[in-house]
Amino acid sequence: MKRQHSLTEFFDKKPKLESVVSELALDGTKQSQAQPLQLEESSTSIIEMKNGNSKIKEIKQASLKKKMKTHNIDKKKLKQCEQDSTAKGTDKNEKYLHTTCRVFNTVYCLAKSCKPFSDIKEEIEVQIKNGLDMGIGLHSRTTAVKVVDFIAKEIKKEIFTKIIENNLKICLIIDEVPVILCKPVIIVFLKVEDSVTSPTIFVELVELEKQDADIIFSSVMESLNNIGLTKNYLEKNLIGFCSDGASIMLGRKSGVSTRIAKEFPNIIIWHCLNHRLHLGLDDSINEIKQVNHFKIFIDKIHTIFHQSNKNKMELTKISEQLGNEITQIGRVLGPSWVACSLRSTLAVWHAYPVLHHFFRSKEKYFGMAARLENRYFLTDLALMIDILNEISLLSNALQARNIDIIKADVLMTRSIKAFQMLGKEKGPYEKKVDELISSETFKNIKFVENQQFVGLPRETLLENIVMNLEKRLMDCEHLKAICGQFQDSNILQILKYLNPDYWNIEEVDIPWRPAEDKLPVFNDIFNYKIDMNDYRDFLENVLKNSQKYKIPESVQRAKNIVRTIAVNSAEVESGFSKLNIICSGKRSRLTVSNTSNTMTISLIGPPPKEWDPTPTVKRWLRINHSADDARIKGKKIAS
């Protein structure tokens, strides 16, 4: 009770000045009640009250000024402390950024050169030895895998975001990959519309549950959706699909192409021209039995020198100059590309005298020597070199990155004419046969005409090649069976209306009705409308100056779209080469996702000199440790 009473008295207390004023006011009130208030007394009391109030106000203002002054001083100190801490934090963050960037550069170079991630420790040690601050963390193989995954995602995000923002047309290229970790895998590429050359961009290695057309289709669509290419975007911008001739890919009834065509009716389904060229050559050879004898003999030479180092060394001693040619003799007319067969036949051609000397010096190879002494064999070898040389020339041209469907058609037509001319007259190597036989190099070989091994039926072989090339390369029946837009239209003719190199200028007029009648078909197929006035301006510019003419914007975009159609899967083959380098014997347990990330950096990542890791590292530091993180140091010390 006593404590409560004292608290009550404390809260009831009033300031001293207030009590004085109130007492004065009370006395004045009492006096006014007791007697009438005089004018002078009332004015005096009012003045005294005002003076009391002004003193209170001055005291309060002084107290407030003191508090404000103290507050301003504290605020300045606080601001200075914040600036100091920010400066220290900035310096610290800059240090973290620089050290982490160095680690990222090291990891990026490893992935770019397809080296194992386990090399990260040695690379970091070398950098530290060179005097660089590499931090105390992010030096392990596991961390390198995470960094590569992060960088690969950032690279793909940057590239495909630009594609989507610019609404570019794309062409899908897929192929089956040799089994990785006993799992079926496919490789996915996209050819993208561009004003200069349409680049082919690696997307991903897609792991499959099983090799089935439905699963391949759904997995590819999911992969494209993951990088931002939704179904709505694909319906507007997916214009082509290219693959090799495997039935699971291009089967008319249940292939992947059939399922893609159902989802995207106007898409162009294209069988890789290089594979079709190879199939055309195989068809021509299989129809002539004599070619098999030639093939078996070359394969026998390959077997003799590649399965026995002793034979290879003896042959090298006989002719050191031609020893290198022998190592290039491989199998011919098999599943490998035509260029490999050409290299093997040329190696036999250049090493012909040495091979004969070697076989003649060993009794068990007398039969091989007798075959080389047959004039028909030398003539057949020259003919096959001429044929393979022409096909290899076409194959290499079709593999060019800037090739488009119109240029490919011109190259194929040109090669077919070359084979027709070869049927009428001898080729370059055939003309050299008589000269070689009488030369000093071949003087020790006694050529005979062995009727047991007669020469190849030259005319029949060349006719078959021409027929099969026309059937394989020029026929587009597989397009008509899938895409209804090509039922009544020749796509090549439609596309040629955009390229003046294939026009008959005398027939061109403004307006050019044959071309303008076909432009709506182009609009339907590629979901892009060419402005008719732009096209007429294009015609007028070409007629004025066919060498140097201006191309209107909508026509130029249409030409870029045509260039986006993939006519080969050569980039996929280069991807296989990169895959073989990555999945070496030492990295046999590399997962599909890690392999895909490494291929992303290696194939589409910029060169190490041009790659700036700073933006990627800043995003990394938002959610991950830096190379100088104290927590990593604590863990290391504790361990």
XYZ file of C-alpha atoms in Angstrom:
639
model
C 0.000 0.000 0.000
C 2.828 2.336 0.817
C 4.528 1.605 -2.608
C 1.247 2.162 -4.429
C 0.644 5.439 -2.554
C 4.113 6.742 -3.410
C 3.612 5.894 -7.156
C 0.294 7.732 -7.050
C 1.940 10.783 -5.530
C 4.715 10.573 -8.195
C 2.283 10.557 -11.114
C 0.158 13.305 -9.401
C 3.118 15.635 -9.119
C 3.155 18.580 -11.487
C 6.029 20.668 -12.717
C 7.042 23.479 -10.405
C 6.332 26.261 -12.861
C 2.936 24.843 -13.685
C 2.021 24.791 -9.972
C 3.106 28.417 -9.570
C 1.073 29.486 -12.534
C -1.942 27.546 -11.370
C -1.689 29.030 -7.870
C -1.482 32.537 -9.273
C -4.420 31.834 -11.465
C -6.320 30.382 -8.508
C -5.539 33.393 -6.306
C -6.696 35.681 -9.037
C -9.909 33.740 -9.340
C -10.524 33.892 -5.616
C -9.893 37.618 -5.525
C -12.226 38.123 -8.441
C -14.903 36.266 -6.563
C -14.291 38.178 -3.334
C -14.251 41.654 -4.862
C -14.758 43.232 -8.237
C -11.746 42.960 -10.554
C -10.083 46.205 -11.386
C -8.677 46.892 -14.869
C -5.042 47.402 -13.845
C -4.915 44.297 -11.679
C -6.453 42.094 -14.366
C -4.001 43.272 -17.039
C -1.078 42.683 -14.680
C -2.161 39.112 -13.964
C -2.570 38.358 -17.679
C 0.929 39.652 -18.429
C 2.358 37.506 -15.659
C 0.597 34.440 -17.063
C 1.990 35.131 -20.555
C 5.485 35.514 -19.171
C 5.162 32.181 -17.404
C 3.988 30.445 -20.587
C 6.828 31.951 -22.644
C 9.400 30.677 -20.149
C 7.942 27.176 -20.387
C 8.073 27.378 -24.179
C 11.699 28.515 -24.145
C 12.654 25.641 -21.865
C 10.921 23.107 -24.103
C 12.518 24.556 -27.242
C 15.967 24.455 -25.652
C 15.444 20.834 -24.667
C 14.242 19.976 -28.165
C 17.222 21.704 -29.808
C 19.594 19.778 -27.584
C 17.957 16.498 -28.514
C 18.038 17.357 -32.231
C 21.697 18.276 -32.034
C 22.518 15.004 -30.302
C 20.408 13.083 -32.830
C 22.162 14.706 -35.807
C 25.550 13.827 -34.377
C 24.453 10.209 -33.862
C 22.980 10.105 -37.364
C 26.230 11.314 -38.907
C 28.171 8.744 -36.931
C 25.749 6.018 -38.007
C 25.990 7.060 -41.641
C 29.776 7.095 -41.447
C 29.762 3.631 -39.900
C 27.473 2.369 -42.635
C 29.744 3.812 -45.314
C 32.780 2.251 -43.683
C 31.102 -1.126 -43.419
C 29.853 -0.873 -47.015
C 33.347 -0.054 -48.233
C 34.764 -2.971 -46.288
C 31.991 -5.242 -47.598
C 32.575 -4.058 -51.174
C 36.275 -4.744 -50.916
C 35.493 -8.135 -49.453
C 32.938 -8.922 -52.165
C 35.366 -7.792 -54.865
C 37.953 -10.174 -53.481
C 35.403 -13.002 -53.395
C 34.364 -12.157 -56.950
C 37.894 -12.149 -58.352
C 38.961 -15.409 -56.732
C 35.735 -17.158 -57.728
C 36.094 -15.863 -61.297
C 39.558 -17.402 -61.485
C 38.172 -20.759 -60.388
C 35.327 -20.488 -62.909
C 37.783 -19.671 -65.697
C 39.811 -22.749 -64.816
C 36.755 -25.012 -64.790
C 35.496 -23.482 -68.039
C 38.795 -24.202 -69.795
C 38.669 -27.811 -68.603
C 35.175 -28.275 -70.016
C 36.005 -26.423 -73.229
C 38.944 -28.727 -73.895
C 36.965 -31.825 -72.768
C 39.411 -32.667 -69.982
C 38.381 -34.722 -66.921
C 37.018 -32.752 -63.968
C 39.494 -34.507 -61.699
C 42.222 -32.333 -63.256
C 40.840 -29.306 -61.401
C 43.126 -29.827 -58.387
C 46.280 -29.884 -60.486
C 45.161 -26.854 -62.483
C 44.440 -24.905 -59.296
C 47.830 -25.853 -57.851
C 49.562 -24.556 -60.968
C 47.651 -21.275 -60.720
C 48.610 -20.886 -57.058
C 52.222 -21.660 -57.924
C 52.083 -18.855 -60.481
C 51.163 -16.461 -57.684
C 47.409 -16.141 -58.195
C 44.937 -16.061 -55.320
C 42.587 -18.982 -56.024
C 40.785 -18.897 -52.678
C 40.379 -21.849 -50.361
C 37.312 -23.574 -51.808
C 35.661 -24.812 -55.023
C 38.742 -26.878 -55.808
C 37.216 -30.355 -55.801
C 35.980 -32.529 -58.648
C 32.435 -32.503 -57.234
C 32.383 -28.715 -57.181
C 33.731 -28.603 -60.738
C 30.786 -30.733 -61.866
C 28.351 -28.300 -60.212
C 30.110 -25.290 -61.727
C 30.002 -26.820 -65.222
C 26.305 -27.548 -64.787
C 25.676 -23.951 -63.687
C 27.694 -22.455 -66.561
C 26.003 -24.698 -69.148
C 22.549 -23.636 -67.973
C 23.535 -19.968 -68.096
C 24.891 -20.326 -71.645
C 21.743 -22.051 -72.889
C 19.510 -19.584 -71.084
C 21.240 -16.642 -72.734
C 21.150 -18.154 -76.233
C 17.592 -19.457 -76.258
C 16.187 -16.358 -74.570
C 17.455 -14.304 -77.511
C 15.933 -16.797 -79.955
C 12.534 -16.531 -78.275
C 12.671 -12.745 -77.952
C 13.459 -12.347 -81.668
C 10.811 -14.927 -82.641
C 13.252 -16.796 -84.896
C 12.404 -19.823 -87.031
C 14.084 -23.099 -86.103
C 14.742 -26.532 -87.596
C 15.042 -29.635 -85.414
C 17.871 -32.147 -85.977
C 18.077 -35.328 -83.908
C 19.982 -38.591 -84.103
C 20.606 -41.662 -82.016
C 23.748 -41.723 -79.892
C 25.854 -44.769 -79.058
C 24.794 -46.133 -75.686
C 26.102 -44.200 -72.651
C 26.173 -46.156 -69.379
C 23.937 -48.825 -70.948
C 21.212 -46.233 -71.565
C 19.694 -45.220 -74.915
C 20.368 -41.559 -75.687
C 19.546 -39.145 -78.503
C 21.335 -35.937 -79.402
C 19.310 -32.799 -80.169
C 20.409 -29.832 -82.291
C 18.552 -26.768 -83.545
C 19.321 -24.846 -86.705
C 18.329 -21.235 -86.079
C 17.346 -18.458 -88.453
C 20.057 -15.862 -88.928
C 20.797 -13.008 -91.310
C 24.262 -14.286 -92.262
C 24.590 -18.040 -91.725
C 22.030 -20.083 -89.864
C 23.982 -21.609 -86.952
C 23.348 -25.127 -85.698
C 23.151 -25.085 -81.897
C 23.567 -28.049 -79.595
C 20.624 -28.406 -77.217
C 21.021 -31.490 -75.078
C 21.702 -35.188 -74.759
C 18.338 -36.712 -73.899
C 18.277 -39.941 -71.938
C 15.493 -42.354 -72.927
C 13.681 -45.050 -71.041
C 13.675 -47.142 -74.207
C 14.187 -46.635 -77.936
C 10.623 -46.066 -79.003
C 9.283 -43.423 -81.405
C 6.663 -42.177 -78.930
C 9.189 -41.880 -76.115
C 11.720 -40.147 -78.380
C 9.095 -37.643 -79.511
C 7.836 -36.875 -76.001
C 11.391 -36.619 -74.619
C 12.451 -34.202 -77.357
C 9.371 -32.030 -76.837
C 10.041 -31.969 -73.092
C 13.657 -30.994 -73.703
C 12.604 -28.116 -75.966
C 10.023 -26.989 -73.437
C 12.680 -26.915 -70.703
C 14.687 -24.334 -72.637
C 11.621 -22.150 -73.183
C 10.434 -23.389 -76.592
C 6.811 -24.060 -75.746
C 4.328 -25.819 -77.996
C 2.789 -22.490 -78.940
C 6.194 -21.186 -80.046
C 6.956 -24.380 -81.983
C 3.639 -24.234 -83.832
C 4.600 -20.819 -85.177
C 8.338 -21.242 -85.707
C 9.302 -24.927 -86.105
C 9.663 -25.249 -89.885
C 11.782 -28.372 -90.400
C 12.933 -31.727 -89.075
C 16.076 -33.506 -90.287
C 17.554 -36.872 -89.368
C 19.327 -39.880 -90.823
C 17.446 -42.653 -92.581
C 16.816 -44.878 -89.555
C 13.310 -46.334 -89.596
C 12.630 -45.198 -86.040
C 13.267 -41.614 -87.154
C 11.771 -41.380 -90.650
C 9.434 -44.371 -90.714
C 6.261 -43.489 -92.614
C 3.930 -45.385 -90.294
C 5.432 -45.144 -86.827
C 8.547 -42.981 -87.077
C 9.343 -39.899 -85.046
C 8.819 -37.765 -88.152
C 5.240 -39.030 -88.459
C 4.441 -37.953 -84.903
C 6.060 -34.566 -85.428
C 4.065 -34.057 -88.631
C 0.830 -34.784 -86.756
C 1.604 -32.086 -84.192
C 2.978 -29.603 -86.732
C 1.287 -30.296 -90.099
C 3.289 -27.797 -92.191
C 6.726 -28.952 -91.077
C 9.278 -30.037 -93.707
C 10.611 -33.549 -93.045
C 14.060 -33.959 -94.557
C 16.310 -37.002 -94.886
C 19.982 -36.021 -94.503
C 21.443 -35.683 -98.003
C 24.824 -37.103 -97.006
C 23.193 -40.276 -95.747
C 21.077 -40.454 -98.890
C 24.188 -40.035 -101.023
C 25.875 -42.891 -99.192
C 22.802 -45.086 -99.586
C 22.687 -44.288 -103.297
C 26.300 -45.421 -103.709
C 25.608 -48.606 -101.731
C 22.610 -49.411 -103.925
C 24.710 -48.964 -107.066
C 27.504 -51.202 -105.791
C 25.277 -53.950 -104.431
C 23.706 -54.442 -107.842
C 27.101 -55.301 -109.406
C 28.826 -58.409 -108.072
C 32.244 -57.588 -109.530
C 32.551 -54.639 -107.170
C 32.524 -57.027 -104.228
C 35.752 -58.652 -105.482
C 37.413 -55.256 -105.572
C 36.117 -54.404 -102.100
C 37.250 -57.731 -100.623
C 40.758 -57.317 -102.037
C 41.218 -53.810 -100.571
C 39.878 -55.019 -97.227
C 42.376 -57.891 -97.350
C 45.242 -55.424 -97.775
C 43.939 -53.475 -94.781
C 43.796 -56.649 -92.696
C 47.326 -57.758 -93.591
C 48.988 -54.531 -92.500
C 46.778 -53.501 -89.601
C 46.675 -56.809 -87.780
C 50.392 -57.514 -88.064
C 52.968 -54.978 -86.932
C 55.691 -57.181 -88.406
C 54.257 -56.872 -91.913
C 53.807 -53.150 -91.443
C 57.435 -52.700 -90.366
C 58.744 -54.783 -93.273
C 56.738 -52.755 -95.751
C 57.994 -49.520 -94.217
C 61.584 -50.710 -94.617
C 60.977 -51.433 -98.293
C 59.840 -47.893 -98.912
C 60.040 -45.336 -96.144
C 58.605 -42.688 -98.417
C 55.426 -44.644 -99.050
C 55.160 -46.196 -95.616
C 52.826 -43.455 -94.429
C 50.485 -44.166 -97.315
C 50.100 -47.763 -96.186
C 48.778 -46.683 -92.799
C 45.936 -44.874 -94.577
C 44.650 -48.017 -96.264
C 41.347 -48.829 -94.625
C 38.137 -50.579 -95.497
C 36.293 -49.261 -98.521
C 32.656 -48.947 -99.550
C 31.458 -49.765 -96.049
C 29.497 -47.826 -93.423
C 32.162 -45.098 -93.194
C 31.895 -41.883 -95.188
C 32.896 -41.789 -98.851
C 35.959 -39.669 -98.081
C 37.407 -42.578 -96.071
C 37.011 -44.940 -99.018
C 38.650 -42.390 -101.305
C 41.604 -42.039 -98.941
C 42.086 -45.820 -98.866
C 41.954 -46.277 -102.641
C 44.373 -43.388 -103.176
C 46.757 -44.966 -100.657
C 46.718 -48.220 -102.648
C 47.252 -46.258 -105.868
C 50.327 -44.442 -104.550
C 51.783 -47.526 -102.840
C 51.047 -49.887 -105.738
C 54.681 -50.812 -106.642
C 55.667 -51.243 -102.993
C 52.682 -53.468 -102.287
C 53.515 -55.642 -105.295
C 57.143 -55.971 -104.190
C 56.080 -56.944 -100.674
C 53.550 -59.562 -101.809
C 55.938 -61.008 -104.411
C 58.673 -61.384 -101.756
C 56.501 -63.702 -99.625
C 55.291 -66.989 -100.967
C 52.020 -66.983 -99.040
C 51.035 -63.701 -100.716
C 51.701 -64.752 -104.321
C 47.970 -64.651 -105.010
C 47.809 -61.025 -103.861
C 50.766 -60.171 -106.102
C 49.101 -61.876 -109.065
C 46.007 -59.780 -108.509
C 48.080 -56.597 -108.600
C 49.675 -57.781 -111.853
C 46.254 -57.947 -113.463
C 45.770 -54.963 -115.744
C 42.022 -55.068 -115.113
C 42.556 -54.447 -111.410
C 44.624 -51.318 -112.029
C 41.947 -50.056 -114.423
C 39.205 -50.799 -111.883
C 41.196 -49.020 -109.176
C 41.488 -45.923 -111.371
C 37.750 -46.024 -112.149
C 36.800 -46.343 -108.476
C 39.066 -43.414 -107.582
C 37.346 -41.251 -110.205
C 33.901 -42.284 -108.923
C 34.762 -41.839 -105.248
C 36.481 -38.540 -105.974
C 33.316 -37.123 -107.539
C 31.048 -38.434 -104.778
C 33.440 -37.215 -102.086
C 33.419 -33.775 -103.701
C 29.623 -33.703 -103.505
C 29.573 -35.103 -99.967
C 31.983 -32.465 -98.663
C 30.013 -29.697 -100.372
C 26.761 -30.916 -98.819
C 28.366 -30.846 -95.367
C 29.106 -27.122 -95.573
C 27.479 -25.025 -92.857
C 26.163 -22.416 -95.283
C 24.453 -24.964 -97.537
C 20.740 -24.529 -98.177
C 18.147 -26.604 -99.955
C 18.434 -24.675 -103.240
C 22.230 -24.831 -103.364
C 22.107 -28.542 -102.525
C 19.790 -29.163 -105.459
C 22.223 -27.398 -107.792
C 25.181 -29.410 -106.479
C 23.341 -32.701 -106.897
C 22.301 -31.861 -110.450
C 25.896 -30.913 -111.274
C 27.280 -34.193 -109.886
C 24.780 -36.265 -111.827
C 25.887 -34.519 -115.023
C 29.509 -35.236 -114.104
C 28.750 -38.965 -113.837
C 26.926 -38.861 -117.149
C 30.017 -37.317 -118.738
C 32.218 -39.907 -117.026
C 30.178 -42.589 -118.760
C 31.072 -41.113 -122.145
C 34.795 -40.570 -121.579
C 37.523 -41.700 -119.203
C 38.187 -39.921 -115.955
C 41.472 -38.290 -114.856
C 42.885 -41.402 -113.164
C 41.738 -43.764 -115.907
C 43.716 -41.717 -118.404
C 46.872 -42.240 -116.321
C 46.757 -46.057 -116.434
C 48.626 -46.520 -119.718
C 51.177 -43.914 -118.707
C 51.798 -45.594 -115.335
C 52.243 -49.063 -116.808
C 55.021 -47.827 -119.078
C 56.634 -45.673 -116.373
C 59.878 -46.394 -114.540
C 58.064 -46.944 -111.234
C 55.973 -49.816 -112.588
C 58.691 -51.427 -114.726
C 59.118 -54.389 -112.349
C 55.435 -55.315 -112.570
C 54.545 -57.579 -115.489
C 50.937 -56.728 -116.225
C 48.689 -59.346 -117.800
C 45.003 -59.528 -118.632
C 43.722 -62.239 -116.323
C 40.337 -63.389 -117.574
C 39.540 -64.944 -114.201
C 39.159 -61.478 -112.697
C 37.681 -59.380 -115.462
C 37.193 -55.661 -115.057
C 34.136 -53.915 -113.694
C 31.208 -53.337 -116.068
C 31.996 -49.659 -116.432
C 28.921 -48.437 -118.279
C 26.503 -50.419 -116.119
C 28.122 -49.178 -112.916
C 27.948 -45.524 -113.948
C 24.355 -45.872 -115.168
C 23.363 -47.395 -111.837
C 25.063 -44.570 -109.963
C 23.216 -41.925 -111.995
C 19.899 -43.713 -111.564
C 20.284 -44.195 -107.805
C 21.503 -40.654 -107.232
C 18.460 -39.299 -109.031
C 16.229 -41.601 -107.041
C 17.823 -40.939 -103.673
C 18.733 -37.276 -103.950
C 16.203 -35.710 -106.289
C 13.108 -37.618 -105.212
C 11.015 -35.990 -102.467
C 8.220 -38.538 -102.244
C 8.766 -38.878 -98.508
C 7.817 -35.216 -98.184
C 4.568 -35.621 -100.093
C 3.564 -38.607 -97.999
C 3.808 -36.619 -94.784
C 3.094 -32.995 -95.545
C -0.037 -32.199 -97.516
C 1.299 -28.819 -98.600
C 3.594 -30.515 -101.126
C 0.919 -32.555 -102.858
C 0.442 -30.082 -105.689
C 3.507 -27.903 -105.287
C 7.188 -28.269 -106.013
C 8.904 -26.788 -102.983
C 12.196 -26.299 -104.791
C 10.517 -24.253 -107.497
C 8.779 -22.107 -104.882
C 12.049 -21.422 -103.106
C 13.866 -20.625 -106.343
C 11.520 -17.695 -106.897
C 13.442 -16.000 -104.074
C 16.865 -16.453 -105.684
C 17.602 -14.535 -108.919
C 20.499 -16.882 -109.751
C 17.949 -19.483 -110.852
C 15.656 -17.190 -112.834
C 15.280 -16.871 -116.548
C 15.439 -13.084 -116.659
C 13.671 -12.981 -120.002
C 10.568 -14.511 -118.430
C 10.504 -12.157 -115.443
C 7.987 -9.350 -115.548
C 6.332 -7.058 -113.008
C 4.033 -8.427 -111.740
C 5.476 -11.923 -112.183
C 2.361 -14.070 -111.992
C 3.957 -17.557 -111.746
C 5.928 -16.445 -108.685
C 3.126 -14.471 -107.047
C 0.762 -17.418 -107.394
C 3.197 -19.580 -105.389
C 3.940 -17.084 -102.622
C 0.764 -17.953 -100.645
C 2.004 -21.558 -100.466
C 5.272 -20.280 -98.994
C 3.273 -18.274 -96.472
C 1.296 -21.344 -95.397
C 4.302 -23.641 -95.082
C 6.600 -21.310 -93.165
C 3.960 -19.284 -91.326
C 5.467 -16.104 -92.721
C 3.914 -13.664 -95.161
C 5.999 -11.974 -97.831
C 4.739 -8.494 -98.580
C 3.650 -8.407 -102.225
C 4.867 -4.850 -102.759
C 8.244 -5.801 -101.306
C 8.459 -8.725 -103.706
C 7.659 -6.509 -106.684
C 10.273 -4.011 -105.520
C 12.684 -6.933 -105.321
C 11.909 -7.907 -108.926
C 12.331 -4.331 -110.080
C 15.701 -3.994 -108.317
C 16.960 -7.214 -109.888
C 15.851 -6.174 -113.373
C 17.615 -2.825 -112.993
C 20.902 -4.330 -111.833
C 21.187 -8.103 -111.578
C 24.691 -7.909 -110.099
C 24.029 -5.486 -107.266
C 20.486 -5.094 -106.037
C 18.710 -4.160 -102.831
C 16.597 -6.796 -101.084
C 13.507 -5.556 -99.193
C 13.163 -6.553 -95.562
C 10.345 -9.103 -95.855
C 12.024 -10.822 -98.822
C 15.348 -10.970 -96.966
C 13.621 -12.549 -93.971
C 12.077 -15.145 -96.299
C 15.529 -15.983 -97.708
C 16.847 -16.373 -94.159
C 14.001 -18.757 -93.358
C 14.816 -20.889 -96.403
C 18.423 -21.092 -95.246
C 17.207 -22.392 -91.879
C 15.999 -25.694 -93.373
C 18.631 -28.309 -92.503
C 19.632 -30.471 -95.463
C 22.222 -32.541 -93.597
C 23.091 -33.753 -90.124
C 26.813 -33.061 -90.401
C 26.781 -31.049 -87.170
C 25.418 -34.098 -85.383
C 28.341 -36.141 -86.673
C 30.745 -33.526 -85.315
C 28.852 -33.804 -82.037
C 29.546 -37.542 -82.058
C 33.251 -36.822 -82.490
C 33.158 -34.494 -79.500
C 31.240 -37.122 -77.541
C 33.925 -39.722 -78.250
C 36.569 -37.344 -76.920
C 34.610 -36.671 -73.730
C 33.566 -40.265 -73.023
C 37.052 -41.715 -73.122
C 38.142 -44.890 -71.379
C 39.106 -42.943 -68.267
C 35.640 -41.392 -68.014
C 33.471 -44.413 -68.711
C 31.191 -43.646 -65.749
C 30.415 -40.080 -66.782
C 26.661 -39.512 -66.522
C 24.511 -38.362 -69.422
C 23.742 -34.991 -67.824
C 27.412 -34.237 -67.096
C 28.346 -35.271 -70.625
C 25.638 -32.992 -72.001
C 26.857 -30.041 -69.915
C 30.431 -30.536 -71.086
C 29.286 -30.711 -74.708
C 27.279 -27.512 -74.230
C 30.355 -25.577 -73.146
C 32.598 -27.246 -75.710
C 30.272 -26.804 -78.709
C 28.386 -23.546 -78.156
C 30.359 -21.803 -75.429
C 32.534 -18.858 -76.506
C 36.328 -19.262 -76.564
C 37.980 -18.894 -73.137
C 39.511 -15.559 -74.178
C 36.087 -14.118 -74.994
C 34.101 -15.616 -72.118
C 33.448 -13.202 -69.247
C 32.712 -15.165 -66.064
C 31.679 -12.125 -63.986
C 27.879 -12.174 -64.671
C 27.754 -15.936 -64.154
C 29.791 -15.741 -60.941
C 27.569 -12.989 -59.524
C 24.511 -15.179 -60.028
C 26.397 -18.117 -58.545
C 27.301 -16.159 -55.382
C 23.649 -15.390 -54.686
C 22.945 -19.017 -53.876
C 26.351 -20.697 -53.471
C 29.658 -20.366 -51.636
C 32.514 -18.293 -52.955
C 36.075 -19.511 -53.307
C 36.986 -17.529 -50.146
C 34.040 -18.525 -47.979
C 35.088 -18.699 -44.296
C 32.687 -21.571 -43.682
C 34.621 -23.712 -46.142
C 37.814 -22.775 -44.317
C 36.262 -23.756 -40.995
C 35.229 -27.115 -42.358
C 38.699 -27.729 -43.719
C 40.336 -26.814 -40.413
C 37.878 -28.982 -38.498
C 38.541 -31.908 -40.762
